[in-house]
Amino acid sequence: MADIVPFCLFKELRLSLEPAYPDSIITLRLPHAGQLSRTSQRRVKPSELPSAGDEDAFAKKYLATSSSIYFRHSQKYPRSFLWRVLDDGKTLSIQSVDLSKSSKSVPDAPLILRLVFPNTIKPAGVVLSDSEAHEYINVFVLTSTNDLYTFTLRPDYFIRASAIEGNVSFWCKTFLPSSFSFRHPHRLAALSPQELLVSLHDGGLLKLSRRQDDDGSFWTETFFNDGGWGSSLRSLLPWQGSNTIRYGNIRLEQTTATSLAFSPDNSYLFTISLNHTLKAWNLANGRIDVNKDLLNEERQPQDISKYQLDPSEIDLAAVIDRQTRPGDLFYVLTYSPVGSGKFKFWAATEGANGQLELEDLCPDAVLEPPAPSTEIWTMAQFKVTSTPQVERMSLWTLWKNNTSYRVQNLEFDLRTIPIEWNDEFWVTTTTETLRDQLLPEPSDFESKDSTDKWLEYLLYPERFTKATLETSLAIYEQSFGAPKDLARFKGKALEERLCSSVAATVSLGRGSIGNVDYEQYRSDVDTQWRRFYRIAAELDKQRGEATALVFDRYSDLPWVVTTDGITLIRDCSGTELLRHNRSNRSYHEDILQFRGAGKLLHAKLKKDPKDIAGLVNAACIFRETFSGHLLHTCLAVAEFEALQDPSYSIQDRIQSFYDRCGFASQVNDDDYNQLIAALDVIGGLKALDTNLFLAVIDSIPYQVKKPREGLPLTTFGGKALVVGAQELINLHSAVLFDLLVLIVFLEVEADREEEPMEWFDAGSLYFKVVGMLRDHGMLKWLARKSRLQVPNPTGEDLETGMKQLEVSGLRRDGRRATVLQDLFVDYMELPAIRRDLTQPYLLTASLRNTFYRVFEPEGQKSNSSVTLILCNLLKTQNTGLASEFVRYLPNTPWATYLRGRVHLYKKEYSMAATYFRKSAYGLHWQSLEKEKITVEDTDGLLDLIAIRDLHGGPLGFYRHIVDLFEKDRAYSYAVDFAKIALRFKAGSGELVGKAKDDVLNRLFYSSLQTSRFDEAYSALFQMGDGAIKKRAIRDLVASMCEKGDADELINLPFIGLQDEVDEQLVFHCQNALNINSSPPFHKVLYAWRMKRCDFRGAASILYERLQRLQAASSAFKDPQNTPVTQCYLNLIDILSSVDPTQAWILTSTRVADDEAFTKRVKTTSGNTATLKRKVVTLEDIRKEYQKELDRIAKIESNQFSFIGGMEDDVL
């Protein structure tokens, strides 16, 4: 095995078990067996698990001691159930892990049931079973007290919390088999929901059966042993031989069955005993038809102990439902873990006497499975399955090394097993590259500090669970002495507590000369983050220990269950095949041509796969020679270059890239020689040509065909696609980065005289790779950034999503999801299962379809998906995310407009105005219909009216911009853009008349808000609508009076509008509620009329003001109140300046209702009064003035009139 590198054909897709919603866990504490009938669960509320305080509590609460996945026979959702034993064997957790469901109308099953038992669960004491005739599943659990629990769980229990409310005894029954009083169960297996088989410690088997309508509270017990069915005295008496094996607190006989498997028709039971024996039990008569050594070898009595099996072994036998040879019923595959481990294939046939016989198919072949590497590996489990090719089968093996595991696979034909059981035909599964990402390092090339980079790294979706980080934080604080004041951070967000705890362990010191040592502080902060990371990484390793290998025979998808997660095994994509097999020069042509994604890759590649993989390998080797500083520098420069507009020539950009990275000083001769040696494998520098690089690039699914319709994703399935897409994006970015640095280095360093490389076009390759890195940088951002997600944002989907939350009993405040999942993945569908394509392949195809969702297919607007993403971020008010995403926008008018919208949301009005001006010409002059923006292109950010204005010429475009600033209360910018809009004359295709009036109206009111009254006045005079102009005059008058700009109002000419202004001033005077607190409308009208030589009109409004002042009690009683006397003097002065025959005014006074010539009016206080018109002359005013002076004189001399008396009645 050491000489042959296994071909990597499959890829892991690791998923955590964190619930989609924080309150989706239902914990049910079960009473003791005798108390079930008296216990009820009246109200069930989903909850969240409390965080663990240390490593032991973390393992107890989150790490399963045993777990597996059960797949229902029915194809109805939910059908895939993950069960886990937690809390030292006292808790059984069950949840749905389906990837898809039948339709969107079917609600998700997000609830997790945690059944807490009063006693511990026995090892291998959990089995699940169901039948196609019923919707529910049965869960059977054996506890340490030998109680058999039978749970009847309906699918509704995982969908809505209210479904499980009621008496526990309705769905939970217990039974204590009488035989367990003197026998001990070892293994539990389910033949059907009505029949269970228990392996006993004395080598016998116990069959438990119940009727179809029984609920599990009573089972019929039947024993069978070597003598067949019955209840003989020997089977009833406890018996213990001399050669026993201790397992826990029980001593097991060597004949104890540790592994059980049923024939396809359930008529035979195959058991493997601890004494290395394979037995076939006829379940019809209870007799043993076959009793053979597991490897079909003869054993000497003294060697028996060497072949004893470990009692913890469970899966050592599997049944294959195939008939490859005539006369064969089925096949049995067994595994002996003794020594290096060997497989044995058996053909089941019917003997002459009607008994079952097992024939060794390969008696002379040694079928040892190859270990994944030269390290010490132990094969833990295996599964044998069918393939799309009827004559072939597939063997999956799970290998373990401490907490690590590896899955390997072999496809074979039973007729040619000895030939195909060859190391070169075994393929392996590789781990995710996301787990090999570089750790953050302080860098002078990035604006982010260590804390920001470490937070981004640690909180990357699915890298660490929240429970892992919480426990790591608790351990970190305990280990490094968290200060007492950290208690005030309880209840804060995890990010804030992480920063506070790390910052509390670092202090800002001074250097040798007394200055503040910032560099040492940065180094200390980075060191503390690395300490925290090591704690989290150690906890995370424990989560990845494999507990089971399972296989869904309906979808042909293998799963690996770990202590705190699950792993899907999918096919490698084309790029992954090249990357992970880059150093494998044999490259297994037959595997590439006939298996999985290799078939498509082999047909697509235009170059030799070995040469393509060799180029990928050379680029990878060259990058691996970089120092940490050079690598981080190159990454920063590549990111900077990908986001820059190409303002320089390609050659200048390549040279600049080379200089900024410092290749001349950082790459030494040894590094160069390693690169040349790697390239020599494919023919050296002279073999490099543009097409070879393009062959690597073409393997990346940049744009794929529109996916076929399939099944809608569940929440768990959406998470699976997001994690898989993250892996593909990361690997593609790594391959592109390796190619980029290799292209730059070769273009500058290669000696073209010695190695002309005539077919190597570095410029075109550089341009293409940089563009793809830009797109993959955007994909990384989408897969990394998360936001609070509300179920399906609009319309019918919103109603469906909210109903599903309400049905489940979960909070309606949404859940956090990556932007990639929220915008794209949640609307994808999983391809329906096809016979010619396996689910591992279809799963990878679904990941590639993610790129189809992001990058629009042909026929759509260029970069429309990029701008669509930003529109959604703006519409949902994710301003922070939108600010970060702006860098990925293309250089188009529409994208420039959106940049302005981002700055507008951030209240950066100056920058917003700049971008709006830049986008103006390109947007309002777009004449081609296919180039115009539609409502769908904005994801609802703009409505139809805004879209019409956007493409409605300069006037319409700037009217739209004015509307934006006006809604944001940035009135000064609204004024500026309104003035720009009015510069353009209405042309063909533009909205005229009302559009111009609307702009003038907006200009007018925005000018009022900013007290730019001269511009408001100018806009007023350009208005064409009389009603709008009249209202504008009223508002202008009111605004100028209220803001103390009456002098400017009086001096405005108002040509042709003076009567309207006078009328509006009169209107405001009449509606002024309080003469003392209201704006001085009377004074303004007085000055207005005096300015225009309307003396009698000025006197009239002045007299009205005098009456209002006299009506105000405080003003009239105060003898020192000069406004009243001043009004009299002004009136006398005005009327004295006119012709004596014209020295009069017409006014109204309140009189009794029976007087003539009256009219009813409403006073300012709301009451009605009767007014009488009368003429007031100059002489009348003088008399009133004299009377006022006399009143003042009396008051000053302390002569007050009696209440209710005449004014002359003084005291």
PDB file of C-alpha atoms in Angstrom, residues 385-581:
ATOM      1  CA  THR A 385     -24.180  -1.566  -1.519  1.00  0.00           C
ATOM      2  CA  SER A 386     -25.455  -1.748  -5.066  1.00  0.00           C
ATOM      3  CA  THR A 387     -24.350   0.453  -7.967  1.00  0.00           C
ATOM      4  CA  PRO A 388     -26.100   1.733 -11.101  1.00  0.00           C
ATOM      5  CA  GLN A 389     -24.406  -1.135 -12.915  1.00  0.00           C
ATOM      6  CA  VAL A 390     -26.393  -4.238 -12.025  1.00  0.00           C
ATOM      7  CA  GLU A 391     -23.466  -6.640 -12.050  1.00  0.00           C
ATOM      8  CA  ARG A 392     -21.251  -4.518  -9.825  1.00  0.00           C
ATOM      9  CA  MET A 393     -21.301  -3.697  -6.119  1.00  0.00           C
ATOM     10  CA  SER A 394     -19.618  -1.143  -3.899  1.00  0.00           C
ATOM     11  CA  LEU A 395     -17.828  -1.724  -0.593  1.00  0.00           C
ATOM     12  CA  TRP A 396     -17.375   1.169   1.836  1.00  0.00           C
ATOM     13  CA  THR A 397     -14.980   0.858   4.770  1.00  0.00           C
ATOM     14  CA  LEU A 398     -14.596   3.163   7.755  1.00  0.00           C
ATOM     15  CA  TRP A 399     -11.112   3.360   9.303  1.00  0.00           C
ATOM     16  CA  LYS A 400     -10.303   4.996  12.624  1.00  0.00           C
ATOM     17  CA  ASN A 401      -7.097   6.337  14.149  1.00  0.00           C
ATOM     18  CA  ASN A 402      -7.807   7.925  17.509  1.00  0.00           C
ATOM     19  CA  THR A 403     -10.242  10.762  16.726  1.00  0.00           C
ATOM     20  CA  SER A 404      -9.433  10.722  13.001  1.00  0.00           C
ATOM     21  CA  TYR A 405     -11.230   8.606  10.454  1.00  0.00           C
ATOM     22  CA  ARG A 406     -11.026   7.814   6.756  1.00  0.00           C
ATOM     23  CA  VAL A 407     -13.516   6.265   4.343  1.00  0.00           C
ATOM     24  CA  GLN A 408     -12.394   4.076   1.439  1.00  0.00           C
ATOM     25  CA  ASN A 409     -14.318   2.446  -1.367  1.00  0.00           C
ATOM     26  CA  LEU A 410     -14.000  -0.400  -3.830  1.00  0.00           C
ATOM     27  CA  GLU A 411     -16.303  -1.244  -6.741  1.00  0.00           C
ATOM     28  CA  PHE A 412     -16.191  -4.880  -7.784  1.00  0.00           C
ATOM     29  CA  ASP A 413     -17.899  -7.703  -9.603  1.00  0.00           C
ATOM     30  CA  LEU A 414     -18.497 -10.813  -7.506  1.00  0.00           C
ATOM     31  CA  ARG A 415     -17.306 -12.913 -10.430  1.00  0.00           C
ATOM     32  CA  THR A 416     -13.899 -11.216 -10.517  1.00  0.00           C
ATOM     33  CA  ILE A 417     -13.246 -10.403  -6.863  1.00  0.00           C
ATOM     34  CA  PRO A 418      -9.701 -11.824  -6.678  1.00  0.00           C
ATOM     35  CA  ILE A 419      -8.681  -9.698  -9.673  1.00  0.00           C
ATOM     36  CA  GLU A 420     -10.339  -6.453  -8.624  1.00  0.00           C
ATOM     37  CA  TRP A 421      -9.309  -6.745  -4.984  1.00  0.00           C
ATOM     38  CA  ASN A 422      -6.201  -4.773  -5.797  1.00  0.00           C
ATOM     39  CA  ASP A 423      -4.775  -1.755  -4.028  1.00  0.00           C
ATOM     40  CA  GLU A 424      -4.834   0.347  -7.177  1.00  0.00           C
ATOM     41  CA  PHE A 425      -8.611  -0.050  -7.508  1.00  0.00           C
ATOM     42  CA  TRP A 426      -9.351   1.215  -4.016  1.00  0.00           C
ATOM     43  CA  VAL A 427     -10.323   4.891  -3.888  1.00  0.00           C
ATOM     44  CA  THR A 428     -10.298   7.124  -0.879  1.00  0.00           C
ATOM     45  CA  THR A 429     -12.151  10.089   0.592  1.00  0.00           C
ATOM     46  CA  THR A 430     -10.376  13.338   1.324  1.00  0.00           C
ATOM     47  CA  THR A 431     -11.144  15.893   4.002  1.00  0.00           C
ATOM     48  CA  GLU A 432     -12.247  19.457   3.439  1.00  0.00           C
ATOM     49  CA  THR A 433      -9.626  22.061   2.598  1.00  0.00           C
ATOM     50  CA  LEU A 434     -11.500  24.600   4.720  1.00  0.00           C
ATOM     51  CA  ARG A 435      -9.937  22.972   7.757  1.00  0.00           C
ATOM     52  CA  ASP A 436      -6.456  23.613   6.338  1.00  0.00           C
ATOM     53  CA  GLN A 437      -6.854  27.362   5.923  1.00  0.00           C
ATOM     54  CA  LEU A 438      -4.044  29.587   7.106  1.00  0.00           C
ATOM     55  CA  LEU A 439      -4.363  31.000  10.590  1.00  0.00           C
ATOM     56  CA  PRO A 440      -4.604  34.795  10.788  1.00  0.00           C
ATOM     57  CA  GLU A 441      -1.343  36.697  11.197  1.00  0.00           C
ATOM     58  CA  PRO A 442      -0.614  40.386  11.858  1.00  0.00           C
ATOM     59  CA  SER A 443       0.131  42.118   8.580  1.00  0.00           C
ATOM     60  CA  ASP A 444       1.074  45.621   7.513  1.00  0.00           C
ATOM     61  CA  PHE A 445      -0.701  45.130   4.198  1.00  0.00           C
ATOM     62  CA  GLU A 446      -4.199  44.886   5.689  1.00  0.00           C
ATOM     63  CA  SER A 447      -6.328  47.405   7.531  1.00  0.00           C
ATOM     64  CA  LYS A 448      -7.767  44.749   9.849  1.00  0.00           C
ATOM     65  CA  ASP A 449      -6.087  44.141  13.173  1.00  0.00           C
ATOM     66  CA  SER A 450      -5.534  40.724  14.746  1.00  0.00           C
ATOM     67  CA  THR A 451      -8.786  40.795  16.682  1.00  0.00           C
ATOM     68  CA  ASP A 452     -10.904  41.440  13.587  1.00  0.00           C
ATOM     69  CA  LYS A 453      -9.157  38.693  11.619  1.00  0.00           C
ATOM     70  CA  TRP A 454      -9.376  36.174  14.439  1.00  0.00           C
ATOM     71  CA  LEU A 455     -13.064  36.889  15.010  1.00  0.00           C
ATOM     72  CA  GLU A 456     -13.716  36.407  11.307  1.00  0.00           C
ATOM     73  CA  TYR A 457     -11.765  33.148  11.345  1.00  0.00           C
ATOM     74  CA  LEU A 458     -13.316  31.691  14.498  1.00  0.00           C
ATOM     75  CA  LEU A 459     -16.875  32.718  13.637  1.00  0.00           C
ATOM     76  CA  TYR A 460     -16.690  31.472  10.054  1.00  0.00           C
ATOM     77  CA  PRO A 461     -19.913  29.528   9.440  1.00  0.00           C
ATOM     78  CA  GLU A 462     -19.678  25.852  10.417  1.00  0.00           C
ATOM     79  CA  ARG A 463     -16.016  26.081  11.470  1.00  0.00           C
ATOM     80  CA  PHE A 464     -16.791  25.900  15.169  1.00  0.00           C
ATOM     81  CA  THR A 465     -20.136  25.440  16.838  1.00  0.00           C
ATOM     82  CA  LYS A 466     -21.383  28.011  19.280  1.00  0.00           C
ATOM     83  CA  ALA A 467     -21.175  25.427  22.068  1.00  0.00           C
ATOM     84  CA  THR A 468     -17.499  24.800  21.208  1.00  0.00           C
ATOM     85  CA  LEU A 469     -16.660  28.497  21.364  1.00  0.00           C
ATOM     86  CA  GLU A 470     -18.646  29.039  24.561  1.00  0.00           C
ATOM     87  CA  THR A 471     -16.907  26.137  26.277  1.00  0.00           C
ATOM     88  CA  SER A 472     -13.517  27.257  24.958  1.00  0.00           C
ATOM     89  CA  LEU A 473     -14.167  30.719  26.341  1.00  0.00           C
ATOM     90  CA  ALA A 474     -15.037  29.294  29.760  1.00  0.00           C
ATOM     91  CA  ILE A 475     -11.868  27.165  29.772  1.00  0.00           C
ATOM     92  CA  TYR A 476      -9.779  30.115  28.568  1.00  0.00           C
ATOM     93  CA  GLU A 477     -11.083  32.362  31.328  1.00  0.00           C
ATOM     94  CA  GLN A 478     -10.440  29.682  33.950  1.00  0.00           C
ATOM     95  CA  SER A 479      -6.932  28.972  32.631  1.00  0.00           C
ATOM     96  CA  PHE A 480      -5.726  32.542  32.293  1.00  0.00           C
ATOM     97  CA  GLY A 481      -7.503  34.067  35.274  1.00  0.00           C
ATOM     98  CA  ALA A 482     -10.347  36.132  33.910  1.00  0.00           C
ATOM     99  CA  PRO A 483     -10.747  39.424  35.812  1.00  0.00           C
ATOM    100  CA  LYS A 484     -13.739  39.825  38.078  1.00  0.00           C
ATOM    101  CA  ASP A 485     -15.173  42.708  36.098  1.00  0.00           C
ATOM    102  CA  LEU A 486     -15.866  40.318  33.201  1.00  0.00           C
ATOM    103  CA  ALA A 487     -19.093  39.422  34.993  1.00  0.00           C
ATOM    104  CA  ARG A 488     -20.618  42.582  33.556  1.00  0.00           C
ATOM    105  CA  PHE A 489     -20.315  41.055  30.089  1.00  0.00           C
ATOM    106  CA  LYS A 490     -22.688  38.197  30.923  1.00  0.00           C
ATOM    107  CA  GLY A 491     -25.582  38.236  28.526  1.00  0.00           C
ATOM    108  CA  LYS A 492     -23.593  40.044  25.878  1.00  0.00           C
ATOM    109  CA  ALA A 493     -22.975  38.693  22.392  1.00  0.00           C
ATOM    110  CA  LEU A 494     -20.338  35.994  21.990  1.00  0.00           C
ATOM    111  CA  GLU A 495     -18.119  38.264  19.875  1.00  0.00           C
ATOM    112  CA  GLU A 496     -18.096  40.945  22.554  1.00  0.00           C
ATOM    113  CA  ARG A 497     -17.269  38.476  25.314  1.00  0.00           C
ATOM    114  CA  LEU A 498     -14.456  36.945  23.246  1.00  0.00           C
ATOM    115  CA  CYS A 499     -12.872  40.336  22.654  1.00  0.00           C
ATOM    116  CA  SER A 500     -13.257  41.343  26.290  1.00  0.00           C
ATOM    117  CA  SER A 501     -11.707  38.141  27.636  1.00  0.00           C
ATOM    118  CA  VAL A 502      -8.713  38.280  25.308  1.00  0.00           C
ATOM    119  CA  ALA A 503      -8.171  41.994  25.845  1.00  0.00           C
ATOM    120  CA  ALA A 504      -8.276  41.501  29.622  1.00  0.00           C
ATOM    121  CA  THR A 505      -5.170  39.294  29.485  1.00  0.00           C
ATOM    122  CA  VAL A 506      -3.057  41.807  27.552  1.00  0.00           C
ATOM    123  CA  SER A 507      -1.745  45.166  28.719  1.00  0.00           C
ATOM    124  CA  LEU A 508      -0.184  48.002  26.744  1.00  0.00           C
ATOM    125  CA  GLY A 509       3.407  48.348  27.876  1.00  0.00           C
ATOM    126  CA  ARG A 510       6.323  50.615  27.109  1.00  0.00           C
ATOM    127  CA  GLY A 511       9.542  49.971  25.269  1.00  0.00           C
ATOM    128  CA  SER A 512      13.114  50.358  26.425  1.00  0.00           C
ATOM    129  CA  ILE A 513      13.114  54.104  25.773  1.00  0.00           C
ATOM    130  CA  GLY A 514       9.770  54.716  27.454  1.00  0.00           C
ATOM    131  CA  ASN A 515       7.553  54.936  24.382  1.00  0.00           C
ATOM    132  CA  VAL A 516       4.348  52.957  24.047  1.00  0.00           C
ATOM    133  CA  ASP A 517       5.200  49.583  22.496  1.00  0.00           C
ATOM    134  CA  TYR A 518       2.340  48.986  20.068  1.00  0.00           C
ATOM    135  CA  GLU A 519       4.162  46.227  18.189  1.00  0.00           C
ATOM    136  CA  GLN A 520       4.575  44.155  21.341  1.00  0.00           C
ATOM    137  CA  TYR A 521       0.925  44.739  22.169  1.00  0.00           C
ATOM    138  CA  ARG A 522      -0.146  43.476  18.749  1.00  0.00           C
ATOM    139  CA  SER A 523       2.064  40.427  19.173  1.00  0.00           C
ATOM    140  CA  ASP A 524       0.656  39.697  22.640  1.00  0.00           C
ATOM    141  CA  VAL A 525      -2.936  39.998  21.399  1.00  0.00           C
ATOM    142  CA  ASP A 526      -2.193  37.592  18.548  1.00  0.00           C
ATOM    143  CA  THR A 527      -0.602  35.142  21.001  1.00  0.00           C
ATOM    144  CA  GLN A 528      -3.698  35.151  23.204  1.00  0.00           C
ATOM    145  CA  TRP A 529      -5.946  34.527  20.237  1.00  0.00           C
ATOM    146  CA  ARG A 530      -3.774  31.583  19.244  1.00  0.00           C
ATOM    147  CA  ARG A 531      -4.119  30.150  22.740  1.00  0.00           C
ATOM    148  CA  PHE A 532      -7.863  30.423  22.527  1.00  0.00           C
ATOM    149  CA  TYR A 533      -7.814  28.829  19.071  1.00  0.00           C
ATOM    150  CA  ARG A 534      -5.842  25.825  20.338  1.00  0.00           C
ATOM    151  CA  ILE A 535      -8.449  25.227  23.037  1.00  0.00           C
ATOM    152  CA  ALA A 536     -11.264  25.400  20.492  1.00  0.00           C
ATOM    153  CA  ALA A 537      -9.374  23.167  18.048  1.00  0.00           C
ATOM    154  CA  GLU A 538      -8.844  20.478  20.684  1.00  0.00           C
ATOM    155  CA  LEU A 539     -12.526  20.473  21.573  1.00  0.00           C
ATOM    156  CA  ASP A 540     -13.436  20.370  17.898  1.00  0.00           C
ATOM    157  CA  LYS A 541     -11.254  17.285  17.346  1.00  0.00           C
ATOM    158  CA  GLN A 542     -13.377  15.392  19.851  1.00  0.00           C
ATOM    159  CA  ARG A 543     -16.475  16.325  17.864  1.00  0.00           C
ATOM    160  CA  GLY A 544     -15.043  14.668  14.757  1.00  0.00           C
ATOM    161  CA  GLU A 545     -14.576  11.136  16.090  1.00  0.00           C
ATOM    162  CA  ALA A 546     -16.587   8.696  13.956  1.00  0.00           C
ATOM    163  CA  THR A 547     -19.237   6.564  15.631  1.00  0.00           C
ATOM    164  CA  ALA A 548     -21.018   4.942  12.673  1.00  0.00           C
ATOM    165  CA  LEU A 549     -20.965   4.421   8.924  1.00  0.00           C
ATOM    166  CA  VAL A 550     -24.471   4.288   7.443  1.00  0.00           C
ATOM    167  CA  PHE A 551     -25.836   4.041   3.944  1.00  0.00           C
ATOM    168  CA  ASP A 552     -29.130   5.217   2.500  1.00  0.00           C
ATOM    169  CA  ARG A 553     -30.064   2.516   0.017  1.00  0.00           C
ATOM    170  CA  TYR A 554     -32.731   4.692  -1.547  1.00  0.00           C
ATOM    171  CA  SER A 555     -30.366   7.523  -2.485  1.00  0.00           C
ATOM    172  CA  ASP A 556     -27.094   5.510  -2.519  1.00  0.00           C
ATOM    173  CA  LEU A 557     -25.563   8.137  -0.247  1.00  0.00           C
ATOM    174  CA  PRO A 558     -23.019   7.130   2.418  1.00  0.00           C
ATOM    175  CA  TRP A 559     -22.995   9.011   5.728  1.00  0.00           C
ATOM    176  CA  VAL A 560     -20.485   9.053   8.561  1.00  0.00           C
ATOM    177  CA  VAL A 561     -21.914   9.889  11.964  1.00  0.00           C
ATOM    178  CA  THR A 562     -19.513  11.514  14.425  1.00  0.00           C
ATOM    179  CA  THR A 563     -19.798  12.336  18.086  1.00  0.00           C
ATOM    180  CA  ASP A 564     -21.206  15.784  17.323  1.00  0.00           C
ATOM    181  CA  GLY A 565     -21.912  15.926  13.626  1.00  0.00           C
ATOM    182  CA  ILE A 566     -22.473  14.039  10.424  1.00  0.00           C
ATOM    183  CA  THR A 567     -20.486  13.783   7.212  1.00  0.00           C
ATOM    184  CA  LEU A 568     -21.918  13.288   3.753  1.00  0.00           C
ATOM    185  CA  ILE A 569     -19.695  11.500   1.243  1.00  0.00           C
ATOM    186  CA  ARG A 570     -19.972  13.128  -2.187  1.00  0.00           C
ATOM    187  CA  ASP A 571     -18.112  12.821  -5.467  1.00  0.00           C
ATOM    188  CA  CYS A 572     -15.173  15.115  -6.086  1.00  0.00           C
ATOM    189  CA  SER A 573     -15.763  17.799  -8.662  1.00  0.00           C
ATOM    190  CA  GLY A 574     -13.488  18.017 -11.684  1.00  0.00           C
ATOM    191  CA  THR A 575     -11.227  20.606 -10.073  1.00  0.00           C
ATOM    192  CA  GLU A 576     -11.077  18.602  -6.859  1.00  0.00           C
ATOM    193  CA  LEU A 577     -10.015  15.516  -8.791  1.00  0.00           C
ATOM    194  CA  LEU A 578      -7.123  17.462 -10.292  1.00  0.00           C
ATOM    195  CA  ARG A 579      -6.154  19.105  -7.016  1.00  0.00           C
ATOM    196  CA  HIS A 580      -6.289  16.115  -4.687  1.00  0.00           C
ATOM    197  CA  ASN A 581      -4.656  13.722  -7.171  1.00  0.00           C
TER     198      ASN A 581
END
